[in-house]
PDB file of C-alpha atoms and ligand atoms in Angstrom:
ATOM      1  CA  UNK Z   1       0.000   0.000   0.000  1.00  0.00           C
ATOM      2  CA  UNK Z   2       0.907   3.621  -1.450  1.00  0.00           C
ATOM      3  CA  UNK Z   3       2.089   5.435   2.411  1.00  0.00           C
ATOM      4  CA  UNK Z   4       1.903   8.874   2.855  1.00  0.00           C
ATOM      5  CA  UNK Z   5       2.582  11.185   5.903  1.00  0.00           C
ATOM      6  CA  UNK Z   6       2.260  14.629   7.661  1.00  0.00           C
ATOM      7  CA  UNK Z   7       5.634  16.050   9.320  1.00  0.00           C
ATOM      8  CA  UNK Z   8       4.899  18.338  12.205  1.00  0.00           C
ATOM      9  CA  UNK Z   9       6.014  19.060  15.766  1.00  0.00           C
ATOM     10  CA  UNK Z  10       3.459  19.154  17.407  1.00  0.00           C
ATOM     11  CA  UNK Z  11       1.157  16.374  15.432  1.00  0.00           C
ATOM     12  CA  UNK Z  12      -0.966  15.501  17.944  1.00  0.00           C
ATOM     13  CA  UNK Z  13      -4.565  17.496  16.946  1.00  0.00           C
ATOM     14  CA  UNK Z  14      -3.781  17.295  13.153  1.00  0.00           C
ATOM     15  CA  UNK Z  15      -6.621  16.115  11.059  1.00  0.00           C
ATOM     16  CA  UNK Z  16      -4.720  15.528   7.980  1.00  0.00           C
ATOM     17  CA  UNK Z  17      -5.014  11.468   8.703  1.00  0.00           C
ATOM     18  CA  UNK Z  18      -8.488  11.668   8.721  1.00  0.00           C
ATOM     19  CA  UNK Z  19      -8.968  13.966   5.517  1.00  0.00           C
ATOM     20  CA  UNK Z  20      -6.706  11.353   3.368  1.00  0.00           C
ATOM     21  CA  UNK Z  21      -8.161   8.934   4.753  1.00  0.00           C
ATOM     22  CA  UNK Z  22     -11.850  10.391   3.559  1.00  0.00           C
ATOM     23  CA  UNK Z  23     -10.228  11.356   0.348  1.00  0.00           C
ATOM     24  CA  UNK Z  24      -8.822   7.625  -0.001  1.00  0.00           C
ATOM     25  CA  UNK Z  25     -12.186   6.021   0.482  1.00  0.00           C
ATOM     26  CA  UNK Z  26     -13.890   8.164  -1.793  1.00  0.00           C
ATOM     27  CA  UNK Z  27     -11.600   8.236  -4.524  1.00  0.00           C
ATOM     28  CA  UNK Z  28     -11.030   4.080  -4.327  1.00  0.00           C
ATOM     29  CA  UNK Z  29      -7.264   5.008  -3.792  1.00  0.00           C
ATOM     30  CA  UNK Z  30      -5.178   1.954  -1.672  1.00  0.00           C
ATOM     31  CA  UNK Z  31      -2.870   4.518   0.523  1.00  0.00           C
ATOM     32  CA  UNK Z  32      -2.010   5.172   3.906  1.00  0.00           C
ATOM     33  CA  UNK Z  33      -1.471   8.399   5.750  1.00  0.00           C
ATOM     34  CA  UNK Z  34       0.275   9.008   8.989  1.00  0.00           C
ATOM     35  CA  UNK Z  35       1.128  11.581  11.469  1.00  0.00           C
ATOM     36  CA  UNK Z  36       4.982  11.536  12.306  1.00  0.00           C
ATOM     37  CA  UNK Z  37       5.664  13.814  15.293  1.00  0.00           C
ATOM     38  CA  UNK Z  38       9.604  15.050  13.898  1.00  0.00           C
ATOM     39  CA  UNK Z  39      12.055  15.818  16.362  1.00  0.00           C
ATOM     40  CA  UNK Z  40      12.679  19.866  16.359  1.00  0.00           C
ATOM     41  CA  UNK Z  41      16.163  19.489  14.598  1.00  0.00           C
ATOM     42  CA  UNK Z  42      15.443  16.638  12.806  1.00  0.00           C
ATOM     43  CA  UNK Z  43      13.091  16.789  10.059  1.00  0.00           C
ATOM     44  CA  UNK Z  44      15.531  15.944   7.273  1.00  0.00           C
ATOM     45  CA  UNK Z  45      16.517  12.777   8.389  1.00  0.00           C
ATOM     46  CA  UNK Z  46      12.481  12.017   9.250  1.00  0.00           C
ATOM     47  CA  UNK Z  47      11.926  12.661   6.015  1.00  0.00           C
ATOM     48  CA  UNK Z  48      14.827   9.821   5.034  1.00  0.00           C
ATOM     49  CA  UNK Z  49      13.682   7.485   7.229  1.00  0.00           C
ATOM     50  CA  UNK Z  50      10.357   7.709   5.876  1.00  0.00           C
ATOM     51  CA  UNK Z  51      11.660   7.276   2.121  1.00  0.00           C
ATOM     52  CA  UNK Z  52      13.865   4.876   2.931  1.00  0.00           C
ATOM     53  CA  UNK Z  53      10.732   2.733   3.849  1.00  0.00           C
ATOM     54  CA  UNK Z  54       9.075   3.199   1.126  1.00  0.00           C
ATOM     55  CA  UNK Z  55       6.756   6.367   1.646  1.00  0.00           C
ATOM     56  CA  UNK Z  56       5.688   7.856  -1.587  1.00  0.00           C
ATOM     57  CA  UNK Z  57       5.157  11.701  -0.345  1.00  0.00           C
ATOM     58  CA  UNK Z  58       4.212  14.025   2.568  1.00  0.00           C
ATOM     59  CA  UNK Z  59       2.237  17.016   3.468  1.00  0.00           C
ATOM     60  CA  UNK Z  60       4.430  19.358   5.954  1.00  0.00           C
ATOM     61  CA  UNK Z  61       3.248  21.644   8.105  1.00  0.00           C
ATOM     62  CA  UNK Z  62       4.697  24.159  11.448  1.00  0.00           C
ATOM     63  CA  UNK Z  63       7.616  24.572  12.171  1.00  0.00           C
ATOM     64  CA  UNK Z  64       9.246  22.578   9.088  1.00  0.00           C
ATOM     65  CA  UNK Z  65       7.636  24.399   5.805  1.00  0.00           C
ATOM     66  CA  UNK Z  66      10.912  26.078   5.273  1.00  0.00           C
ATOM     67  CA  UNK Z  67      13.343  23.377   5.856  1.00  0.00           C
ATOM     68  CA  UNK Z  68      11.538  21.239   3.456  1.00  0.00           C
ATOM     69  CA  UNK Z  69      11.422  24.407   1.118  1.00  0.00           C
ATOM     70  CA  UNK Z  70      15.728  23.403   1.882  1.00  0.00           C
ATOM     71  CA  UNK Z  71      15.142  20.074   1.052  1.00  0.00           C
ATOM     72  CA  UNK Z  72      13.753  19.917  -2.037  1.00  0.00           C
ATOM     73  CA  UNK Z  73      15.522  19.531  -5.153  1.00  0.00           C
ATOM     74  CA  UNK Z  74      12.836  21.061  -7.272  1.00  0.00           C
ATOM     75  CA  UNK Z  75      10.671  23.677  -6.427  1.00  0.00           C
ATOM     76  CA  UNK Z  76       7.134  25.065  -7.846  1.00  0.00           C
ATOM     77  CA  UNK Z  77       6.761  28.328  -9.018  1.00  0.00           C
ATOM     78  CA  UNK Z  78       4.021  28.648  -6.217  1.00  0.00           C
ATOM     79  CA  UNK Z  79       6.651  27.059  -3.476  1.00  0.00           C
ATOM     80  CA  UNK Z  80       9.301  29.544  -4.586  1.00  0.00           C
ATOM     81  CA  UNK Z  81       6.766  32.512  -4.100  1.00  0.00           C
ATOM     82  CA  UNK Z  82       5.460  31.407  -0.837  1.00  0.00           C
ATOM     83  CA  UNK Z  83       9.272  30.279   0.566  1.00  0.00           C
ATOM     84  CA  UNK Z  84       8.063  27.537   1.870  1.00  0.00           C
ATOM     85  CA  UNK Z  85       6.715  24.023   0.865  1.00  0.00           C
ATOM     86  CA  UNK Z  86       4.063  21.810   2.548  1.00  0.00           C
ATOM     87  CA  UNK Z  87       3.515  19.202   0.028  1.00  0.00           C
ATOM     88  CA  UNK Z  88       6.430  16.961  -1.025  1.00  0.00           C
ATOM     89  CA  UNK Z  89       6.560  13.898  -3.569  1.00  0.00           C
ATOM     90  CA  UNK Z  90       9.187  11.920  -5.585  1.00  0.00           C
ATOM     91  CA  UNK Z  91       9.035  12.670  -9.201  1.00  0.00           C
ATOM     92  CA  UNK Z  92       9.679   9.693 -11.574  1.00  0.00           C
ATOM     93  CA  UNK Z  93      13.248  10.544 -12.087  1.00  0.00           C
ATOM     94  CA  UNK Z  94      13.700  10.134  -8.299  1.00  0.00           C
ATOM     95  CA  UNK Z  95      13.996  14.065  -7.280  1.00  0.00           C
ATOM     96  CA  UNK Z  96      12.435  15.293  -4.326  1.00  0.00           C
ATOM     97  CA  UNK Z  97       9.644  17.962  -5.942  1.00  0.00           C
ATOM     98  CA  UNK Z  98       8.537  20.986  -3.204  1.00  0.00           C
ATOM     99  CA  UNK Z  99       5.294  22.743  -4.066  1.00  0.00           C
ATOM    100  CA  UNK Z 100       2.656  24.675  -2.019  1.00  0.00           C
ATOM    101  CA  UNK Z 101      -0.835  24.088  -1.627  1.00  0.00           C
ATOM    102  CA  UNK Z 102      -1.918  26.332   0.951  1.00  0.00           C
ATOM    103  CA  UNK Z 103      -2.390  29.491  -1.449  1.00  0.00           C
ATOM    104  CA  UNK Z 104      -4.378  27.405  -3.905  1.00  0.00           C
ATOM    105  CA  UNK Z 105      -6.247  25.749  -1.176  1.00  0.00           C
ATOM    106  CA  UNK Z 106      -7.437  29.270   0.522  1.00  0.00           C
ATOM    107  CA  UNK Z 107      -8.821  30.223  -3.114  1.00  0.00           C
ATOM    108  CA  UNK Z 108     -10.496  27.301  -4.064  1.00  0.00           C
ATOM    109  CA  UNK Z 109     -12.442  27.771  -0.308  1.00  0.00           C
ATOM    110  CA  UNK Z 110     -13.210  31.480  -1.203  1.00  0.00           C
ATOM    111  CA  UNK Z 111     -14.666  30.318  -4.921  1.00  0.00           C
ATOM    112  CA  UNK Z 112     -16.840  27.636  -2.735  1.00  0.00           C
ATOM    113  CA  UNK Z 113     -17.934  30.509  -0.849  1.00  0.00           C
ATOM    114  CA  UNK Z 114     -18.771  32.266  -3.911  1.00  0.00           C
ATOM    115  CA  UNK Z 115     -16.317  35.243  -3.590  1.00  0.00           C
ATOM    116  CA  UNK Z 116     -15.518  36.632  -6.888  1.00  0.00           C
ATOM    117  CA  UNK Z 117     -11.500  37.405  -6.434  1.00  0.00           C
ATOM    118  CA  UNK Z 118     -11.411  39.390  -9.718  1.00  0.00           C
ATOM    119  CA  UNK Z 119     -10.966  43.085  -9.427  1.00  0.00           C
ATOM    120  CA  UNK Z 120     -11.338  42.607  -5.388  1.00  0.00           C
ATOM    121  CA  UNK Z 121      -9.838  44.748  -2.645  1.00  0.00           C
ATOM    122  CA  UNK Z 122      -8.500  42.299   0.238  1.00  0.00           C
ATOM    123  CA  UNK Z 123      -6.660  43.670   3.885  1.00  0.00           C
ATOM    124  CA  UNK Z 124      -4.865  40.370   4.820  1.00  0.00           C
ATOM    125  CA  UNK Z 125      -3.768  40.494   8.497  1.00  0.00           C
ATOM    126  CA  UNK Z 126      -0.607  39.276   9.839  1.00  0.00           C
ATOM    127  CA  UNK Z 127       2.627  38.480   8.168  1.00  0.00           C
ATOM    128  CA  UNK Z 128       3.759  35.129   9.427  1.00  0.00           C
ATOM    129  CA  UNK Z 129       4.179  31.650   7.141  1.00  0.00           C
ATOM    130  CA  UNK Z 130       0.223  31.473   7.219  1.00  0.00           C
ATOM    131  CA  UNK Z 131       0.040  34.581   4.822  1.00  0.00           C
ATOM    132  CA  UNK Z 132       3.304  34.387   2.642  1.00  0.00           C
ATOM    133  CA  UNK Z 133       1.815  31.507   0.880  1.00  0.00           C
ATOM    134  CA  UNK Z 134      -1.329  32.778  -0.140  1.00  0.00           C
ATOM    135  CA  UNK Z 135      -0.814  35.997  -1.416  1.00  0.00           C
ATOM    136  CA  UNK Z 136       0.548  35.098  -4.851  1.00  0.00           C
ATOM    137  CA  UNK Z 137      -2.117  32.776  -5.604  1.00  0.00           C
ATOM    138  CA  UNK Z 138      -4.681  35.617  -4.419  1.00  0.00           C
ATOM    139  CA  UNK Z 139      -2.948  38.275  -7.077  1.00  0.00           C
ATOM    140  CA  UNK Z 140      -3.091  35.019  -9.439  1.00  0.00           C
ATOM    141  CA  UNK Z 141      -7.098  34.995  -9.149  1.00  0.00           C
ATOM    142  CA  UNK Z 142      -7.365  38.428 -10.042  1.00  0.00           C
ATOM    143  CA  UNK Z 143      -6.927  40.408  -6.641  1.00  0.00           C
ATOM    144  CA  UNK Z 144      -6.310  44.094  -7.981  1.00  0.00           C
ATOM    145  CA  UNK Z 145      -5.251  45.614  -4.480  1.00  0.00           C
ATOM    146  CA  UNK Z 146      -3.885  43.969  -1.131  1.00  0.00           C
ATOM    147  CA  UNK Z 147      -2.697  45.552   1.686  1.00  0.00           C
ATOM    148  CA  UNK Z 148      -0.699  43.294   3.982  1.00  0.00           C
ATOM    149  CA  UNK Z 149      -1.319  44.807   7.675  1.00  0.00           C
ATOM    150  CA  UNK Z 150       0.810  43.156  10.727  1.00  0.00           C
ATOM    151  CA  UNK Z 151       1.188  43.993  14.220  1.00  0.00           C
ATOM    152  CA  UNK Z 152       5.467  44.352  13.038  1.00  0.00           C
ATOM    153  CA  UNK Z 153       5.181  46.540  10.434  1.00  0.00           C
ATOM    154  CA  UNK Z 154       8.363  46.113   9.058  1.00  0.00           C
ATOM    155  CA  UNK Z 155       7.856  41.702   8.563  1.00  0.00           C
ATOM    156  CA  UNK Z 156       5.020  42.721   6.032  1.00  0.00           C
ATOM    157  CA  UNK Z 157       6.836  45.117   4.013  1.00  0.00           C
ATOM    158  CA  UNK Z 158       9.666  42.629   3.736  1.00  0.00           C
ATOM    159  CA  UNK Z 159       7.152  40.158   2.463  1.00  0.00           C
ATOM    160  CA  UNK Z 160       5.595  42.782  -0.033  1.00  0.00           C
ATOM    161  CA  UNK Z 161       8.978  43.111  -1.383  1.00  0.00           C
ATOM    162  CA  UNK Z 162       8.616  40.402  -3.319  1.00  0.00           C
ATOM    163  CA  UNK Z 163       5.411  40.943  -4.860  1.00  0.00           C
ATOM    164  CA  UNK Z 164       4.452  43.713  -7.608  1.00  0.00           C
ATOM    165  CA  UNK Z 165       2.874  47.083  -6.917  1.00  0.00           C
ATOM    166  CA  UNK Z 166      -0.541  45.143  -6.480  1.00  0.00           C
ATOM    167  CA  UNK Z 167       0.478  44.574  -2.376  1.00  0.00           C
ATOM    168  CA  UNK Z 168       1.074  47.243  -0.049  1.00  0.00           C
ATOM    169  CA  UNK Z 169       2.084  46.720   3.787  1.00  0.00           C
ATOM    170  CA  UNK Z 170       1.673  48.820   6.732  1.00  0.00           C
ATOM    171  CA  UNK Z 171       1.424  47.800  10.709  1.00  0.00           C
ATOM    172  CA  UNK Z 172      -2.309  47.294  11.860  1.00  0.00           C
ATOM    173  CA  UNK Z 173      -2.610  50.965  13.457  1.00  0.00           C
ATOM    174  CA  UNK Z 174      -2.302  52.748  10.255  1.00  0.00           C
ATOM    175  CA  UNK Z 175      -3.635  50.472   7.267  1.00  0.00           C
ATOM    176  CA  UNK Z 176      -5.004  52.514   4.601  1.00  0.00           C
ATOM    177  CA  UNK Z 177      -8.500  53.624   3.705  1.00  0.00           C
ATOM    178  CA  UNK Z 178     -10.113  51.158   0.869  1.00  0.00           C
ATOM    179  CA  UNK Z 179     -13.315  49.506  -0.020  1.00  0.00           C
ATOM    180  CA  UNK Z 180     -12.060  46.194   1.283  1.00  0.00           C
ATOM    181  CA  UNK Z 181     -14.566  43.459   0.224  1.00  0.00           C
ATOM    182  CA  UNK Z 182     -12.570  40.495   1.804  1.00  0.00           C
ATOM    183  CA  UNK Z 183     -10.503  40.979   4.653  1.00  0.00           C
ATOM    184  CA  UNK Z 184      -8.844  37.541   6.198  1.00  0.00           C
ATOM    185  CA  UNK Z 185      -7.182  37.275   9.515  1.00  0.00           C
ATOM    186  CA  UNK Z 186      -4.085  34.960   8.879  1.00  0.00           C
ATOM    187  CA  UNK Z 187      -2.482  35.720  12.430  1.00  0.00           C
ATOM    188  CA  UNK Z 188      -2.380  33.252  14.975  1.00  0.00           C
ATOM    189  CA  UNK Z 189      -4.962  35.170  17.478  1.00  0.00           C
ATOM    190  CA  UNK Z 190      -7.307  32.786  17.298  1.00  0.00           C
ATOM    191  CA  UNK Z 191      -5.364  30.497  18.370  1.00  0.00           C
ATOM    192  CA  UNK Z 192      -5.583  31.478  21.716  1.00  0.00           C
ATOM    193  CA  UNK Z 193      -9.233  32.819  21.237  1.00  0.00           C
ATOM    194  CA  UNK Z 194      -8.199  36.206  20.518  1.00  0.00           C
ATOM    195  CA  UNK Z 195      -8.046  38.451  17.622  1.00  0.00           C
ATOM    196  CA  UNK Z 196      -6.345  41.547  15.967  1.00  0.00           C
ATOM    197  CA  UNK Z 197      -6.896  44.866  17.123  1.00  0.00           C
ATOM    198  CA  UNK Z 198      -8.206  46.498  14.230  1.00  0.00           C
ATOM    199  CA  UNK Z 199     -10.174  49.966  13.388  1.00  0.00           C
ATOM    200  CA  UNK Z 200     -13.905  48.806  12.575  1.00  0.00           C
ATOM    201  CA  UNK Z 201     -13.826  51.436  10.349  1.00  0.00           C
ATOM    202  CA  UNK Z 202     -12.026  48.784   7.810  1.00  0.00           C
ATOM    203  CA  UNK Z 203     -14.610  46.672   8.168  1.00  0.00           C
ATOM    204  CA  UNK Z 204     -17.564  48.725   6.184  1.00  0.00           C
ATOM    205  CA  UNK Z 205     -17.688  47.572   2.310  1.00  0.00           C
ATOM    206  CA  UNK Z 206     -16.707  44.077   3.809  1.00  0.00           C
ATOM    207  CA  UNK Z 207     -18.089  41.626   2.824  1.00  0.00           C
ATOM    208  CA  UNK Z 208     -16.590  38.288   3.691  1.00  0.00           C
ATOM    209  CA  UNK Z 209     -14.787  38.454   7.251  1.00  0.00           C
ATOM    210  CA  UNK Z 210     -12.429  34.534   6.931  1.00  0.00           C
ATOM    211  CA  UNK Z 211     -10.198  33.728   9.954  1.00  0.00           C
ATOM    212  CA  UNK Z 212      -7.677  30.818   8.715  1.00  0.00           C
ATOM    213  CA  UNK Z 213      -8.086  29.245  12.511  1.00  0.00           C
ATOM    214  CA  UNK Z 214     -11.024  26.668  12.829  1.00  0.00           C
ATOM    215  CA  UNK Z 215     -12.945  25.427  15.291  1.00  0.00           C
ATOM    216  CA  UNK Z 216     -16.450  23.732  16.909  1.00  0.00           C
ATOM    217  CA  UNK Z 217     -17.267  27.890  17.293  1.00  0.00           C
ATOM    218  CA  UNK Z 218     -16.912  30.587  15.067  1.00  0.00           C
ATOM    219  CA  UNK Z 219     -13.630  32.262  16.138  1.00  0.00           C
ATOM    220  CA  UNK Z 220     -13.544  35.690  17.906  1.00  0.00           C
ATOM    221  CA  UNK Z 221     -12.718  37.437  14.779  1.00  0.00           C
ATOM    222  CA  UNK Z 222     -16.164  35.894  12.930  1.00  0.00           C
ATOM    223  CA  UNK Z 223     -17.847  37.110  16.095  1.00  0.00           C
ATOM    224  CA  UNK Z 224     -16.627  40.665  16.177  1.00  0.00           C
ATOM    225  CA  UNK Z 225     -16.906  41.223  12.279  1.00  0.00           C
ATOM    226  CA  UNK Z 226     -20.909  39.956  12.258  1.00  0.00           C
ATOM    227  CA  UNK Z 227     -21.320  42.430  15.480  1.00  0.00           C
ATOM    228  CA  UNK Z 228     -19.762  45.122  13.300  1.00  0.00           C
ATOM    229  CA  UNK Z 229     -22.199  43.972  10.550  1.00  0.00           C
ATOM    230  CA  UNK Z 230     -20.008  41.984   8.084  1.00  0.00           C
ATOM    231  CA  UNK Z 231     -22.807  40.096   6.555  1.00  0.00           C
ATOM    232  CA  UNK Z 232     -20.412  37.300   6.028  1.00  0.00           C
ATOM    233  CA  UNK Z 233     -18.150  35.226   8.170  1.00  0.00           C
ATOM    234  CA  UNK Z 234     -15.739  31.696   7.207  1.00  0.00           C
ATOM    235  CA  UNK Z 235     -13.616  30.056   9.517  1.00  0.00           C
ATOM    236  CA  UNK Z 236     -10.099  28.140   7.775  1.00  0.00           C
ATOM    237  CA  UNK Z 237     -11.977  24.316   7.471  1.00  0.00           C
ATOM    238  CA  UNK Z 238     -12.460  24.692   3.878  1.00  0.00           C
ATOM    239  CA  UNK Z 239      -8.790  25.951   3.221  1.00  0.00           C
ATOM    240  CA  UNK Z 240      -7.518  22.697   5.432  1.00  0.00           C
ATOM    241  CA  UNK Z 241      -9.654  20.725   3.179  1.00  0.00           C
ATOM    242  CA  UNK Z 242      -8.794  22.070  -0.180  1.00  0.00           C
ATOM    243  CA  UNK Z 243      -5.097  22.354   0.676  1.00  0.00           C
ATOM    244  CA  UNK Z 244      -5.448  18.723   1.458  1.00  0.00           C
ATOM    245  CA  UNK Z 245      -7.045  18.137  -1.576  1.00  0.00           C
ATOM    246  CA  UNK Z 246      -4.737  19.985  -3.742  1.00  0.00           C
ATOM    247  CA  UNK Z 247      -2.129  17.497  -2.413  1.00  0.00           C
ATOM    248  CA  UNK Z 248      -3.999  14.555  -2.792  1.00  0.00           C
ATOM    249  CA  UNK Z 249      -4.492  15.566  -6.251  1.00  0.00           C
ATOM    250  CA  UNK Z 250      -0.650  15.795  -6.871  1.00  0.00           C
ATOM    251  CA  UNK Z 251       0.063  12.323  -5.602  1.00  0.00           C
ATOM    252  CA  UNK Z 252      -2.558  10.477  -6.788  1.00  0.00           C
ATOM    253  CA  UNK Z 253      -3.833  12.439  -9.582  1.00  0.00           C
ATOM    254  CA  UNK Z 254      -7.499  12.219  -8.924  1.00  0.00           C
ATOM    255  CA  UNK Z 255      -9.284  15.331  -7.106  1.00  0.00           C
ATOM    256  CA  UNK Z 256     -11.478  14.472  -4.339  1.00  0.00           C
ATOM    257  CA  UNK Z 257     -14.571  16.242  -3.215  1.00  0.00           C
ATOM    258  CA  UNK Z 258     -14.296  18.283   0.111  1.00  0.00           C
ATOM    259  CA  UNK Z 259     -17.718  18.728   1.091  1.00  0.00           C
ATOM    260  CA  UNK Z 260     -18.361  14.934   2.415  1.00  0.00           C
ATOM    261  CA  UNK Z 261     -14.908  14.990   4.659  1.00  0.00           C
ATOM    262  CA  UNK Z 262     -16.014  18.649   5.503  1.00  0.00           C
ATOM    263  CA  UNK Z 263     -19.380  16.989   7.066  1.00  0.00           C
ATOM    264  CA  UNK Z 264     -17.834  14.660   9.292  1.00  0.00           C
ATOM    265  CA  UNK Z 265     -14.666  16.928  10.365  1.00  0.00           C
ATOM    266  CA  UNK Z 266     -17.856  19.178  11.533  1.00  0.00           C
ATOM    267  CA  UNK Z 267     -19.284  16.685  13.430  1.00  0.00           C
ATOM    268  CA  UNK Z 268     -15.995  15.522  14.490  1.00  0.00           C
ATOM    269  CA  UNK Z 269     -15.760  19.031  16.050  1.00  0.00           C
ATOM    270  CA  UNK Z 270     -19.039  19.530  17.544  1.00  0.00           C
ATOM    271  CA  UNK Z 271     -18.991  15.840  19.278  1.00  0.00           C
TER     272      UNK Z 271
HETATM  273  P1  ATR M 301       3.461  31.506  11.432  1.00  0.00           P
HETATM  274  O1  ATR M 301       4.660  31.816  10.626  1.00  0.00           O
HETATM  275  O2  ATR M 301       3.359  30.070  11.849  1.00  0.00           O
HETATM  276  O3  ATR M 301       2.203  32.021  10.812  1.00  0.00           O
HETATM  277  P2  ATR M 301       4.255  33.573  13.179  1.00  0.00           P
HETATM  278  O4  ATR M 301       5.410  33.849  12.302  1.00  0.00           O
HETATM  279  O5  ATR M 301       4.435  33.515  14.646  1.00  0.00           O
HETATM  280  O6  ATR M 301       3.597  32.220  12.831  1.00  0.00           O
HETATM  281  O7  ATR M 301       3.132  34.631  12.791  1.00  0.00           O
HETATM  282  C1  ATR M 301       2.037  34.876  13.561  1.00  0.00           C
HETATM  283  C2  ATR M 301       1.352  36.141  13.041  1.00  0.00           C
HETATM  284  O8  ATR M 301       0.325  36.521  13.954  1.00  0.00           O
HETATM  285  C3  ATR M 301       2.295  37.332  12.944  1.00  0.00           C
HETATM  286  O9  ATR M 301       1.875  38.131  11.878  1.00  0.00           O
HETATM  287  C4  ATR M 301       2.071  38.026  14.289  1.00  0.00           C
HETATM  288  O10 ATR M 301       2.388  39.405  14.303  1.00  0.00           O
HETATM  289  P3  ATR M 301       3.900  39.879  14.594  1.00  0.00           P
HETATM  290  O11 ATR M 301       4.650  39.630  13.325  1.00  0.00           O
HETATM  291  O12 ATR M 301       3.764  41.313  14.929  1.00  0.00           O
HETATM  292  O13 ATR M 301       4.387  39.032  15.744  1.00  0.00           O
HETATM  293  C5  ATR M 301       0.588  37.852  14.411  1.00  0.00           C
HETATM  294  N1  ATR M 301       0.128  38.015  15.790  1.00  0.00           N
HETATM  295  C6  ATR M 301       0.341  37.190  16.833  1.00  0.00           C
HETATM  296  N2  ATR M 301      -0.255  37.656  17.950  1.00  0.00           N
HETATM  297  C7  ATR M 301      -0.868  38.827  17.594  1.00  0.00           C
HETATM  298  C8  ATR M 301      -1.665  39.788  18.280  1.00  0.00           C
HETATM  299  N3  ATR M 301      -1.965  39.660  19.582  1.00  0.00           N
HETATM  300  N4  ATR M 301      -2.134  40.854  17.582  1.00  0.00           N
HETATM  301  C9  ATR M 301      -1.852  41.001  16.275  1.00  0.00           C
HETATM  302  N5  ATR M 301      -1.113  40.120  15.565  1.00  0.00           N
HETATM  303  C10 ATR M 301      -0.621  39.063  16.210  1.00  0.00           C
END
C-alpha cells in the first residue's frame, strides 16, 4: 500500500489522517497516511527514514515548511513565491519535488464561498508563514489591491517586497482607507481565542470576514466582524480541506470532493 505522511512538531490534533483517509475512500485510492511527530532538529533525516521505507510523499506543516522548502531539489513556481513548501513527492526521475498548496487551497475555499476574487480589494492580516503563501495565488485569481497589515510593520513590508505594486504593507494601526470586500485574519490570534486589534472602520464595504483558525465555534474574529455587521463570516476548514485536496491531487492524480470529509470533520468538532 501507497504510504503517505504529515511532518509536524506538534502532530498531535492534526486532522490531515483523517482527511486522506476520507479522500482515499472516496476516490477508491489503496494509501495510507500518517502523522509523524519530527524531532525539532530533525526533520531531514524524518523525512529519510520515511523514504527509505518506502513512503511515496508528505504534506508538511509548522515549524518545518521552510526546511523542506531546503530540502527539495525542485521547487514550484508557487513554493518559490510562498518560501516555503508543505507538500512533497518523488518525481519519476527520483527528485524530491517541493510545491505549495496552501495558497491554492485558501482560493479554491473562497470560490466555494462564492467570492468573486477578480478586481477585489482584500486587507490580509498578519505576516507570518500562514500569509506568505497565499498571497501570490490571491494576485493570481485576479486580486487588484492587497494591503498586507501586521502587528510588526516592518515583517510585512519585507514580504511585499517580493510581490508587484498590487500589495502594499503597513502595521495594523495605520492600514489605509479602501473599499475592502474580503478581509482575512491569517495571524495566529485565534489560536488562543483572541483576535487583531483592528479599526472597525475597515470593516464597512466588507463583505466576507475569513479567519484561517477553525474550530467547533466561530472564532472571535467571525464574532466581532458579524457584530460590526459583516454580513459574512468563514472560519479556515475549507482551506484545510482544499489544501489537502490539492495534495492529494498531486500524488494520486485524482481530485477528491471536500464537502463529504467537511461533514464529518464538523461533526468531528461539535462531538
Ligand atoms: P506563522 O509563521 O506560523 O504564521 P508567526 O510567524 O508567529 O507564525 O506569525 C504569527 C502572526 O500573527 C504574525 O503576523 C504576528 O504578528 P507579529 O509579526 O507582529 O508578531 C501575528 N500576531 C500574533 N499575535 C498577535 C496579536 N496579539 N495581535 C496582532 N497580531 C498578532
Amino acid at each position: 500500500m501507497d504510504r503517505y505522511a504529515l511532518f509536524g512538531n506538534p502532530i498531535g490534533q492534526s486532522k490531515s489522517p483523517f482527511i486522506h483517509s476520507q479522500f482515499a475512500l472516496q476516490c477508491n485510492q489503496s494509501m495510507q497516511y500518517d502523522a509523524i511527530l519530527a524531532p525539532a532538529e530533525g526533520f531531514a533525516d524524518s523525512w529519510h527514514n520515511f523514504v527509505a521505507s518506502g513512503g511515496k510523499g508528505g504534506n508538511v506543516t509548522v515549524p518545518f515548511k521552510q526546511q523542506a522548502f531546503q530540502l527539495a531539489e525542485i521547487l514550484s513556481a508557487r513554493a518559490q513565491q510562498a518560501g516555503a513548501v508543505n507538500t512533497l513527492y518523488i518525481n519519476n526521475d527520483g527528485q524530491l519535488c517541493g510545491d505549495n498548496t496552501d495558497g491554492i487551497g485558501l482560493v479554491a475555499d473562497l470560490t466555494r464561498l462564492g467570492v468573486n476574487l477578480a478586481g477585489c480589494t482584500v486587507l490580509l492580516l498578519g505576516a507570518g508563514g500562514a500569509s506568505r503563501g497565499v498571497i501570490g495565488p490571491l494576485l493570481d485569481a485576479g486580486v487588484k489591491k492587497l494591503v498586507l497589515a501586521n502587528r510588526t510593520a516592518d515583517k510585512a513590508q519585507r514580504i511585499a517586497a517580493n510581490f508587484d505594486s498590487r500589495v502594499c504593507a503597513c502595521g495594523l494601526t495605520n492600514i489605509p482607507e479602501h473599499a475592502y470586500s474580503l478581509i482575512i485574519n491569517a495571524t495566529s490570534t485565534g489560536l488562543a481565542g483572541g483576535r487583531p486589534d483592528l479599526d472597525p472602520q475597515h470593516l464597512k464595504y466588507c463583505q466576507l470576514a475569513y479567519d484561517m483558525v477553525y474550530g467547533a465555534e466561530p472564532t472571535a474574529f467571525m464574532r466581532w466582524a458579524k457584530q460590526q455587521g459583516v454580513a459574512r463570516q468563514a472560519d479556515g476548514l475549507g482551506m484545510l480541506l482544499s489544501q489537502a485536496a490539492a495534495a492529494f491531487a498531486i500524488w494520486r492524480g485524482v481530485v477528491p470532493y471536500i464537502e463529504p470529509a467537511m461533514a464529518a470533520l464538523k461533526q468531528q468538532l461539535t462531538a
